[in-house]
Amino acid sequence: MPEFSEDVMGVVTERIEDRFQMPLADLRRAVQAAPQANPDATSVVHWYGLLAETQDALDTAEDALVEALGTHPGELDDAAMELAHQVNAAVTARDGRVMVVNYLLDPLAPGKRGPGVWRGAGPAARRAPALPTSAPALPGERGIPTRGVTR
């Protein structure tokens, strides 16, 4: 299981480094020195730190579960089930934080004001009605008589 966690953290780290064009360690130092200089970088570094903490907790929970499973082969006892639940909760938390970091790295994510995003449209585009305001056209009379009805 550690290989998967290293892959997740490696992919996220690579995306951060690509986005800010510098190694993560340098980015962390830059944010620590001047957190107001780039709010996007500050947010990403903060959430990456939370992600790393969650990944450490997941690794610890997985190790404890593997150890418990190794000592108690067969049916899972309550302690092993509790460890399995802790692993599931840690995976959920880790995945949620990965999603936050991915959102922060995506300039075109929904709700952001980037080029081509609907919120970035000009004022005239935003003033257009959300729904059609004219009355719908009524359907014309059908040329085919309804079955059983004569004219």
XYZ file of C-alpha atoms in Angstrom:
151
model
C 0.000 0.000 0.000
C 2.809 2.519 0.545
C 3.551 2.479 -3.205
C 0.092 3.889 -3.922
C 0.463 6.621 -1.298
C 3.873 7.580 -2.702
C 2.295 7.761 -6.158
C -0.486 10.068 -4.927
C 1.903 12.385 -3.135
C 4.351 12.284 -6.054
C 1.667 13.228 -8.570
C 0.380 16.075 -6.401
C 3.914 17.335 -5.767
C 4.661 17.240 -9.494
C 1.502 19.202 -10.293
C 2.416 21.863 -7.718
C 5.947 22.156 -9.054
C 4.654 22.412 -12.632
C 2.126 25.083 -11.681
C 4.589 27.290 -9.777
C 7.700 26.372 -11.809
C 9.855 25.605 -8.766
C 10.604 22.697 -6.446
C 8.104 22.273 -3.608
C 10.754 22.908 -0.939
C 11.586 26.271 -2.545
C 7.911 27.143 -2.820
C 7.398 26.370 0.869
C 10.316 28.637 1.820
C 9.003 31.419 -0.410
C 5.534 31.185 1.108
C 6.961 31.143 4.622
C 9.052 34.248 3.865
C 6.232 36.205 2.189
C 2.779 34.587 2.608
C 0.942 37.606 1.167
C 3.028 37.723 -2.032
C 1.042 34.984 -3.770
C -2.232 33.936 -2.106
C -2.638 30.996 -4.511
C 0.763 29.592 -3.546
C 0.022 30.133 0.134
C -3.257 28.202 -0.134
C -1.673 25.362 -2.073
C 1.221 25.035 0.392
C -1.202 25.077 3.334
C -3.417 22.365 1.860
C -0.427 20.313 0.750
C 0.768 20.361 4.374
C -2.629 19.114 5.527
C -2.516 16.446 2.833
C 0.935 15.287 3.953
C -0.269 15.024 7.578
C -3.273 12.993 6.476
C -1.079 10.739 4.342
C 1.165 10.089 7.365
C -1.908 9.190 9.450
C -3.089 6.865 6.675
C 0.293 5.148 6.474
C 0.287 4.624 10.253
C -3.268 3.247 10.213
C -2.457 0.908 7.329
C 0.653 -0.386 9.127
C -1.371 -1.047 12.290
C -4.044 -2.883 10.297
C -1.495 -5.031 8.475
C 0.141 -5.908 11.790
C -3.228 -6.810 13.357
C -4.175 -8.945 10.372
C -0.830 -10.739 10.543
C -1.239 -11.684 14.199
C -4.920 -12.712 14.006
C -5.491 -14.775 10.861
C -9.063 -15.743 10.105
C -12.074 -13.701 11.125
C -11.620 -10.061 12.012
C -12.072 -9.181 15.637
C -13.462 -5.853 16.832
C -10.002 -4.314 17.149
C -9.098 -5.204 13.551
C -12.445 -3.878 12.316
C -11.814 -0.607 14.158
C -8.416 -0.347 12.471
C -10.059 -1.019 9.093
C -12.523 1.813 9.771
C -9.621 4.113 10.668
C -7.938 3.263 7.357
C -11.168 3.996 5.466
C -11.596 7.331 7.259
C -7.966 8.274 6.557
C -8.342 7.378 2.862
C -11.468 9.543 2.649
C -9.728 12.473 4.338
C -6.647 12.094 2.141
C -8.708 11.912 -1.045
C -10.695 14.983 -0.020
C -7.508 16.959 0.522
C -6.146 15.806 -2.824
C -9.328 17.161 -4.414
C -8.842 20.528 -2.667
C -5.239 20.793 -3.862
C -6.289 19.838 -7.399
C -9.012 22.506 -7.291
C -6.548 25.129 -6.103
C -4.136 24.218 -8.906
C -6.770 24.433 -11.660
C -7.242 28.038 -12.837
C -10.295 27.001 -14.875
C -12.073 25.161 -12.062
C -15.757 26.014 -11.567
C -16.202 29.142 -9.485
C -12.825 30.642 -10.335
C -12.378 33.813 -12.322
C -10.115 32.630 -15.100
C -10.124 33.258 -18.831
C -13.046 31.606 -20.540
C -14.872 30.847 -17.310
C -18.515 31.906 -17.282
C -18.045 34.107 -14.229
C -15.374 35.996 -16.097
C -17.829 36.932 -18.865
C -18.568 40.583 -19.477
C -21.411 42.424 -17.723
C -23.741 42.196 -20.732
C -23.482 38.413 -20.765
C -24.337 38.271 -17.076
C -27.420 40.457 -17.504
C -29.063 38.153 -20.028
C -32.105 36.333 -18.643
C -31.474 32.863 -17.331
C -34.724 31.563 -18.824
C -36.578 32.452 -22.023
C -38.962 35.330 -21.363
C -41.168 35.144 -24.463
C -44.324 33.061 -24.577
C -43.856 29.655 -26.132
C -45.308 29.117 -29.586
C -48.491 27.080 -29.575
C -48.402 23.910 -31.621
C -50.246 24.149 -34.919
C -53.215 21.953 -35.816
C -52.145 18.513 -36.881
C -52.718 17.505 -40.454
C -53.457 13.903 -39.458
C -56.833 13.240 -37.851
C -56.816 11.587 -34.468
C -57.918 7.989 -34.592
C -61.649 7.596 -34.257
C -62.358 11.300 -34.763
C -63.948 12.439 -38.006
C -64.259 15.934 -39.248
